[in-house]
PDB file of C-alpha atoms in Angstrom:
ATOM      1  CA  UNK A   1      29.937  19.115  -4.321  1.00 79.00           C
ATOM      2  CA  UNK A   2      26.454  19.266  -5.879  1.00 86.00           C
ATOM      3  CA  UNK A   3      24.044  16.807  -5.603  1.00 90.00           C
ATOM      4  CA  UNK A   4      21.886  16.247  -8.499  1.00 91.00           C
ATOM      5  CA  UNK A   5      18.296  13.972  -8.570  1.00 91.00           C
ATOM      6  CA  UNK A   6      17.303  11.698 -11.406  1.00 92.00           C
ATOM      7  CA  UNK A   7      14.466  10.768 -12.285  1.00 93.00           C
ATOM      8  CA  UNK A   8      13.827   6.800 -13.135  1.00 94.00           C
ATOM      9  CA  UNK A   9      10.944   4.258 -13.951  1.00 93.00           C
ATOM     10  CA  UNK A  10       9.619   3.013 -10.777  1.00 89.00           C
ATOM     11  CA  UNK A  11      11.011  -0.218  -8.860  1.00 90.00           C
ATOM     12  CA  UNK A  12      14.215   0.717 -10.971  1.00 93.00           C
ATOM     13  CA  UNK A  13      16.084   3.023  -9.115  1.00 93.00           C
ATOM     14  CA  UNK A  14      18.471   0.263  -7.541  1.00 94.00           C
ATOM     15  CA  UNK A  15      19.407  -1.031 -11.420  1.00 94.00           C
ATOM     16  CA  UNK A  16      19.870   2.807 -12.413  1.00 94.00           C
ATOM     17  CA  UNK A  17      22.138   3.749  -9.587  1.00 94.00           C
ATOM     18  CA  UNK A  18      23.850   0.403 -10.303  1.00 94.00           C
ATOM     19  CA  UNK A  19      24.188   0.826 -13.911  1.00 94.00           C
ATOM     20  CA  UNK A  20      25.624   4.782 -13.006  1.00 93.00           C
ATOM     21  CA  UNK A  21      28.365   3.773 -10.504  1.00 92.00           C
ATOM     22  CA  UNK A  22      29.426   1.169 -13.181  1.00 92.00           C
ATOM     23  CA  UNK A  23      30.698   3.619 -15.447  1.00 86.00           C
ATOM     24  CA  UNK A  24      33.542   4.623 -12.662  1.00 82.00           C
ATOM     25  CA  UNK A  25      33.878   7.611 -14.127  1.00 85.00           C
ATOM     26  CA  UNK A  26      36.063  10.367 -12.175  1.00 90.00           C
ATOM     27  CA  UNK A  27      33.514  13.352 -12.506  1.00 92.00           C
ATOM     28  CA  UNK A  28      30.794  11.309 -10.749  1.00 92.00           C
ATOM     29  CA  UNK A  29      31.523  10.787  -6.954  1.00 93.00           C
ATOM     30  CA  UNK A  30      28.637   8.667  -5.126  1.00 92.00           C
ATOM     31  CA  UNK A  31      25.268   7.677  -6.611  1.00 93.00           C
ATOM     32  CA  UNK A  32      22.312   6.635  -4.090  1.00 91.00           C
ATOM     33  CA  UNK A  33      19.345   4.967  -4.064  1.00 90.00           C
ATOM     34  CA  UNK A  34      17.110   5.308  -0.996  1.00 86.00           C
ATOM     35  CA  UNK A  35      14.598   2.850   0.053  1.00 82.00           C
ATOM     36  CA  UNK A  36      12.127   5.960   1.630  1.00 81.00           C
ATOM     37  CA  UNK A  37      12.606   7.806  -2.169  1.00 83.00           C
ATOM     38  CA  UNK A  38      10.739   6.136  -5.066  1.00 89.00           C
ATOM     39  CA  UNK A  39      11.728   6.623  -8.584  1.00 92.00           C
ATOM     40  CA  UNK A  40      15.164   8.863  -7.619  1.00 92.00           C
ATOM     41  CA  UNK A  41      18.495   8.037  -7.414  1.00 93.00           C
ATOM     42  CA  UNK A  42      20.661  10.849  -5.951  1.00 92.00           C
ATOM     43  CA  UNK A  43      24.108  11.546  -7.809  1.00 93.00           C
ATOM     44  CA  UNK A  44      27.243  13.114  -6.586  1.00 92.00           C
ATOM     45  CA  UNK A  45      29.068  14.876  -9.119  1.00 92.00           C
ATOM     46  CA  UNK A  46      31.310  17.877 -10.471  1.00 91.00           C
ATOM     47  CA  UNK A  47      28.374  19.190 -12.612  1.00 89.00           C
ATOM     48  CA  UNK A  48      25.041  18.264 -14.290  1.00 88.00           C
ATOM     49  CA  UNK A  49      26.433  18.046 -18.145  1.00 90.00           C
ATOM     50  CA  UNK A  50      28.881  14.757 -16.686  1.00 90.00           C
ATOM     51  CA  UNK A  51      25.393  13.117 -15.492  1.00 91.00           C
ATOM     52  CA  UNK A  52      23.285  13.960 -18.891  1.00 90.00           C
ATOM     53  CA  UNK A  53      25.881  11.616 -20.768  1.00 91.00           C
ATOM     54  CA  UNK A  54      25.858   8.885 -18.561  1.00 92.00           C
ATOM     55  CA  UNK A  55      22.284   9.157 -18.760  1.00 92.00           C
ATOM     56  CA  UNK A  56      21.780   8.495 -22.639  1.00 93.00           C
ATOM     57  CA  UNK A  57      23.463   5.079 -21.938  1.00 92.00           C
ATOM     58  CA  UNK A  58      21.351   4.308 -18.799  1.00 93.00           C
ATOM     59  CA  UNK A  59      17.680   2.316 -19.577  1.00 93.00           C
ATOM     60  CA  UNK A  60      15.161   3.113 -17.021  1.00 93.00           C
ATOM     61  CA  UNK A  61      16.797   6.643 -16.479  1.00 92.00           C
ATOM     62  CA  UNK A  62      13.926   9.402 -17.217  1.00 92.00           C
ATOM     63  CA  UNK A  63      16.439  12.155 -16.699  1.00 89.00           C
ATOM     64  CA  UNK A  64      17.491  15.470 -14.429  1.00 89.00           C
ATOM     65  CA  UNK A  65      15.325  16.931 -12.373  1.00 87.00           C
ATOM     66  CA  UNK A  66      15.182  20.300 -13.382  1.00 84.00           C
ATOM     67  CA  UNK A  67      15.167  23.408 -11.139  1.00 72.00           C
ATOM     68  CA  UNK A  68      13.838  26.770 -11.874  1.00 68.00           C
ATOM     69  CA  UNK A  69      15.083  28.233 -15.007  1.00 66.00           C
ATOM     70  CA  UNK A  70      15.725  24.883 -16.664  1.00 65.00           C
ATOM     71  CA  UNK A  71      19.051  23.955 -15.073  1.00 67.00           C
ATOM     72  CA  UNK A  72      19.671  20.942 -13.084  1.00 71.00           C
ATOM     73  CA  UNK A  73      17.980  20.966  -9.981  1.00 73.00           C
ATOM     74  CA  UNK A  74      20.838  20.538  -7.231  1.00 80.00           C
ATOM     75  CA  UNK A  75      20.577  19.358  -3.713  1.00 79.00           C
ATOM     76  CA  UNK A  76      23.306  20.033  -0.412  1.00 78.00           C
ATOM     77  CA  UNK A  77      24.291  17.076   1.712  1.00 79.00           C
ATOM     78  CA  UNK A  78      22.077  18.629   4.632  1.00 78.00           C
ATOM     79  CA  UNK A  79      18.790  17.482   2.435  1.00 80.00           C
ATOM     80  CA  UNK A  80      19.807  14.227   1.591  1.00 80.00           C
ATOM     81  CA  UNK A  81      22.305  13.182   4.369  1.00 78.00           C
ATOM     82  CA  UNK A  82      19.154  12.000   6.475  1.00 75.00           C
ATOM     83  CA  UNK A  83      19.044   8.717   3.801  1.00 77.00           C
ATOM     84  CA  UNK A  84      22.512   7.898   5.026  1.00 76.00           C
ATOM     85  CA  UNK A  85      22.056   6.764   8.107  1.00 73.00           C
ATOM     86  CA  UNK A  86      19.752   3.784   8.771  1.00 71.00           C
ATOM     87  CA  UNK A  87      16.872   3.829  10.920  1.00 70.00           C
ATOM     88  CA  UNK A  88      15.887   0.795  13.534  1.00 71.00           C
ATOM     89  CA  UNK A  89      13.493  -1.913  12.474  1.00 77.00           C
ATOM     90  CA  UNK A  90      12.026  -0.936  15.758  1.00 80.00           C
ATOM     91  CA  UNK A  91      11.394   2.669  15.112  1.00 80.00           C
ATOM     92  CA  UNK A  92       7.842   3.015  15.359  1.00 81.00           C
ATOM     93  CA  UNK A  93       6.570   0.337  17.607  1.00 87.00           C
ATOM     94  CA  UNK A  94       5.230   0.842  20.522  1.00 89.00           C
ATOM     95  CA  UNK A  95       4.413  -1.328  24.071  1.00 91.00           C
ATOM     96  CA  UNK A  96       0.676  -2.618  23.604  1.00 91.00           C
ATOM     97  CA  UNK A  97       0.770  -2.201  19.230  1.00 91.00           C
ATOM     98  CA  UNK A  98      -1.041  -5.313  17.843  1.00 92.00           C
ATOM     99  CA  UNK A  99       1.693  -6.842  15.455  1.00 93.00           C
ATOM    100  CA  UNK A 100       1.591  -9.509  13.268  1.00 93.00           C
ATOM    101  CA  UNK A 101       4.696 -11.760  12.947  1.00 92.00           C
ATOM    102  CA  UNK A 102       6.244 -12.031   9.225  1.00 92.00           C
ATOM    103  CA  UNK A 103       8.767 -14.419   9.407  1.00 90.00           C
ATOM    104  CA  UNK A 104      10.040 -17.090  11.842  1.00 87.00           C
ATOM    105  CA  UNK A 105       8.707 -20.122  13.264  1.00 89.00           C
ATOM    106  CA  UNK A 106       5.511 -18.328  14.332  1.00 89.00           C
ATOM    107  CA  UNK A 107       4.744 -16.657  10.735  1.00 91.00           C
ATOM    108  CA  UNK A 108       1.447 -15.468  10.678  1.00 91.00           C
ATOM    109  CA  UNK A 109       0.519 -15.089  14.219  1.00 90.00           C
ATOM    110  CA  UNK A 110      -1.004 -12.471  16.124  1.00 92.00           C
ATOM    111  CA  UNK A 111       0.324 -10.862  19.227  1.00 93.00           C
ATOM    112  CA  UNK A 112       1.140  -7.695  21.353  1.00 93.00           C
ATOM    113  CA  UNK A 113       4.109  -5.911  21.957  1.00 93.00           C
ATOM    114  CA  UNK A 114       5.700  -6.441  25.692  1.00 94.00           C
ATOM    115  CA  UNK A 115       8.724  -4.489  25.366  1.00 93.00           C
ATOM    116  CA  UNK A 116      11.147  -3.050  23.009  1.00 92.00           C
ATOM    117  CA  UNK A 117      14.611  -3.054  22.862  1.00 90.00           C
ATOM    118  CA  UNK A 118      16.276  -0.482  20.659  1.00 84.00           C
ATOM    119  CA  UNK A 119      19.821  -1.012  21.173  1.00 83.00           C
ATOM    120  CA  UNK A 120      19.389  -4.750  19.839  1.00 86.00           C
ATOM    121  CA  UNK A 121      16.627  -3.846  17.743  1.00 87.00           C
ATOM    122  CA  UNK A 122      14.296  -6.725  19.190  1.00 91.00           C
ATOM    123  CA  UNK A 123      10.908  -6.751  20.050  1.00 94.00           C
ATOM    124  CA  UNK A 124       9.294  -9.200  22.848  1.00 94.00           C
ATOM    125  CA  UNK A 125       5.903  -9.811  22.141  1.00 95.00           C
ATOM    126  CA  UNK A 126       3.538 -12.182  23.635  1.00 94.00           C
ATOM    127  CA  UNK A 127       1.024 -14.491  21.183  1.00 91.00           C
ATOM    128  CA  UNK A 128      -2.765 -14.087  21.084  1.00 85.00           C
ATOM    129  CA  UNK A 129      -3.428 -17.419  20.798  1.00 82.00           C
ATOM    130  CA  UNK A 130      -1.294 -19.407  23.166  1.00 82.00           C
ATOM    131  CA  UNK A 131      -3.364 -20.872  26.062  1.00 86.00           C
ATOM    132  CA  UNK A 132      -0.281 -20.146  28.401  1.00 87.00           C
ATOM    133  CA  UNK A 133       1.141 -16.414  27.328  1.00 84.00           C
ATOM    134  CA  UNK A 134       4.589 -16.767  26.702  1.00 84.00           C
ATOM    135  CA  UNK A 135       7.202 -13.653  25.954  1.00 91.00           C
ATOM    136  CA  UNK A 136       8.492 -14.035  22.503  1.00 91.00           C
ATOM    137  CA  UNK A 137      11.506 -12.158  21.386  1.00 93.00           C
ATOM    138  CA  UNK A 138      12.159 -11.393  17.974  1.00 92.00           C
ATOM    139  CA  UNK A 139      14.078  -8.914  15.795  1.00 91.00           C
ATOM    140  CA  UNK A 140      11.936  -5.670  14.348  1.00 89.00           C
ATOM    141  CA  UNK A 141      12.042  -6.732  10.935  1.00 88.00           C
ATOM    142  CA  UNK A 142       9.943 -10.197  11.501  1.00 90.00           C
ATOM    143  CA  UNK A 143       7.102  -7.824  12.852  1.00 92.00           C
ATOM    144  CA  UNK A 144       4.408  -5.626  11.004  1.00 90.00           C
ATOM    145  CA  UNK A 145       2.427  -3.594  13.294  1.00 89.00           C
ATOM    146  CA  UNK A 146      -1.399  -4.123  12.899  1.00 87.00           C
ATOM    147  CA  UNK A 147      -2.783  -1.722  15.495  1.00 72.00           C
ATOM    148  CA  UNK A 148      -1.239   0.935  17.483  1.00 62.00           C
ATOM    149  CA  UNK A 149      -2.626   2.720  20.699  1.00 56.00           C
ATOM    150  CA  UNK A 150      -1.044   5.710  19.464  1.00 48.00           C
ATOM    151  CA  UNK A 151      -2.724   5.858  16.475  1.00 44.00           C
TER     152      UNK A 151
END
Protein backbone atom coordinates (compact mmCIF):
# COMPACT_ATOMS: atom_id res chain seq x y z
CA UNK A 1 0.00 0.00 0.00
CA UNK A 2 1.47 3.37 -1.03
CA UNK A 3 2.20 5.96 1.13
CA UNK A 4 1.66 9.37 -0.09
CA UNK A 5 3.05 12.95 1.72
CA UNK A 6 1.03 16.13 1.93
CA UNK A 7 2.01 19.07 2.18
CA UNK A 8 0.23 21.56 4.92
CA UNK A 9 0.58 25.13 6.51
CA UNK A 10 2.85 24.86 9.37
CA UNK A 11 1.69 24.04 13.11
CA UNK A 12 -1.34 22.46 11.13
CA UNK A 13 -0.49 19.16 10.32
CA UNK A 14 -2.33 17.60 13.49
CA UNK A 15 -5.85 19.54 12.29
CA UNK A 16 -5.11 18.24 8.59
CA UNK A 17 -4.53 14.65 9.46
CA UNK A 18 -7.55 15.08 11.77
CA UNK A 19 -9.77 16.64 9.34
CA UNK A 20 -8.49 13.54 6.64
CA UNK A 21 -9.26 10.53 8.91
CA UNK A 22 -12.70 12.23 9.48
CA UNK A 23 -13.87 11.57 6.17
CA UNK A 24 -13.67 7.55 6.97
CA UNK A 25 -13.50 6.94 3.69
CA UNK A 26 -12.61 3.18 2.57
CA UNK A 27 -9.82 4.08 -0.05
CA UNK A 28 -7.80 5.93 2.63
CA UNK A 29 -6.23 3.52 5.26
CA UNK A 30 -4.09 5.48 8.04
CA UNK A 31 -3.15 9.17 7.99
CA UNK A 32 -0.09 10.39 10.30
CA UNK A 33 1.20 13.22 11.67
CA UNK A 34 4.70 13.06 13.17
CA UNK A 35 5.97 15.31 15.78
CA UNK A 36 9.92 15.06 14.16
CA UNK A 37 8.09 16.06 10.45
CA UNK A 38 6.89 19.68 10.13
CA UNK A 39 4.31 20.69 7.70
CA UNK A 40 3.54 16.74 6.43
CA UNK A 41 1.07 14.49 7.23
CA UNK A 42 1.71 10.98 5.79
CA UNK A 43 -1.43 9.18 4.14
CA UNK A 44 -2.13 5.58 3.58
CA UNK A 45 -4.13 4.92 0.67
CA UNK A 46 -5.17 2.83 -2.56
CA UNK A 47 -3.92 5.67 -4.87
CA UNK A 48 -3.09 9.41 -5.09
CA UNK A 49 -6.44 10.58 -7.15
CA UNK A 50 -8.62 9.25 -3.62
CA UNK A 51 -6.26 11.82 -1.59
CA UNK A 52 -6.53 14.91 -4.25
CA UNK A 53 -10.42 14.93 -3.43
CA UNK A 54 -10.24 14.81 0.08
CA UNK A 55 -7.84 17.45 -0.26
CA UNK A 56 -10.13 20.21 -1.97
CA UNK A 57 -12.30 19.91 1.22
CA UNK A 58 -9.32 20.06 3.66
CA UNK A 59 -8.17 23.98 4.83
CA UNK A 60 -4.60 24.13 5.67
CA UNK A 61 -3.86 21.25 3.11
CA UNK A 62 -1.19 22.70 0.43
CA UNK A 63 -1.38 19.49 -1.51
CA UNK A 64 0.70 16.17 -2.90
CA UNK A 65 4.03 16.08 -2.90
CA UNK A 66 4.96 15.42 -6.23
CA UNK A 67 7.66 12.99 -7.46
CA UNK A 68 9.55 13.07 -10.62
CA UNK A 69 7.45 13.29 -13.63
CA UNK A 70 4.58 15.03 -11.86
CA UNK A 71 2.91 12.06 -10.18
CA UNK A 72 2.40 11.69 -6.57
CA UNK A 73 5.42 11.23 -4.80
CA UNK A 74 4.97 7.77 -2.85
CA UNK A 75 6.76 6.50 0.15
CA UNK A 76 7.21 2.41 1.52
CA UNK A 77 6.56 1.67 5.16
CA UNK A 78 10.48 1.11 5.58
CA UNK A 79 10.87 5.19 5.24
CA UNK A 80 8.28 6.17 7.41
CA UNK A 81 7.83 3.21 9.87
CA UNK A 82 10.71 4.85 12.05
CA UNK A 83 7.76 7.67 13.18
CA UNK A 84 5.82 4.76 14.56
CA UNK A 85 7.50 3.85 17.27
CA UNK A 86 8.17 6.35 20.08
CA UNK A 87 11.42 7.29 21.29
CA UNK A 88 12.36 7.77 25.27
CA UNK A 89 12.16 11.18 26.86
CA UNK A 90 15.55 10.09 27.97
CA UNK A 91 17.13 9.51 24.66
CA UNK A 92 19.82 11.87 24.52
CA UNK A 93 20.88 12.62 28.00
CA UNK A 94 23.76 11.82 29.28
CA UNK A 95 25.52 11.33 33.11
CA UNK A 96 27.19 14.85 33.89
CA UNK A 97 24.67 17.02 31.01
CA UNK A 98 23.71 20.33 32.74
CA UNK A 99 19.78 20.21 32.60
CA UNK A 100 17.38 22.52 33.51
CA UNK A 101 14.14 21.28 35.16
CA UNK A 102 10.73 22.27 33.22
CA UNK A 103 8.12 21.24 35.27
CA UNK A 104 7.59 20.00 38.86
CA UNK A 105 8.04 21.40 42.15
CA UNK A 106 11.61 22.48 41.31
CA UNK A 107 10.67 24.36 37.86
CA UNK A 108 13.36 26.37 36.86
CA UNK A 109 16.28 24.97 38.60
CA UNK A 110 19.58 24.04 37.58
CA UNK A 111 21.25 20.73 38.07
CA UNK A 112 23.34 17.72 36.72
CA UNK A 113 22.48 14.50 35.62
CA UNK A 114 23.43 11.48 38.21
CA UNK A 115 22.04 8.66 36.44
CA UNK A 116 19.61 7.60 33.90
CA UNK A 117 17.19 5.11 33.82
CA UNK A 118 15.85 4.08 30.45
CA UNK A 119 13.55 1.38 31.18
CA UNK A 120 11.43 3.89 33.45
CA UNK A 121 12.41 6.73 31.50
CA UNK A 122 13.61 8.79 34.68
CA UNK A 123 16.40 10.84 35.20
CA UNK A 124 18.12 11.45 38.81
CA UNK A 125 19.71 14.59 38.90
CA UNK A 126 21.18 16.45 41.70
CA UNK A 127 20.40 20.55 42.16
CA UNK A 128 23.06 23.25 41.77
CA UNK A 129 21.91 25.20 44.32
CA UNK A 130 21.05 23.10 47.31
CA UNK A 131 23.56 23.62 50.18
CA UNK A 132 23.21 19.77 50.95
CA UNK A 133 23.21 17.85 47.29
CA UNK A 134 20.36 15.78 47.21
CA UNK A 135 19.49 13.04 44.24
CA UNK A 136 16.38 14.12 42.55
CA UNK A 137 14.48 11.77 40.38
CA UNK A 138 12.31 12.86 37.78
CA UNK A 139 10.77 11.66 34.49
CA UNK A 140 12.73 12.77 31.01
CA UNK A 141 10.14 14.98 29.90
CA UNK A 142 10.41 17.58 33.05
CA UNK A 143 14.15 18.01 31.90
CA UNK A 144 15.79 20.16 29.03
CA UNK A 145 19.38 19.58 28.70
CA UNK A 146 21.48 22.84 28.90
CA UNK A 147 25.01 21.51 28.45
CA UNK A 148 26.31 18.24 27.44
CA UNK A 149 29.95 16.81 27.85
CA UNK A 150 29.42 15.15 24.70
CA UNK A 151 28.81 17.97 22.85
Amino acid sequence: MPIYSVKTTASQERTVADMIASKEMAEIHAVLAPDQLTSYVMVEADNDAIIRRVLEEVPHARGLVEGPGGEAGRSSMSEVEHFLSPTPDVEGIAEGDIVELIAGPFKGEKAQVQRIDEGKDQVTVELYEATVPIPVTVRGDQIRVLDSDER
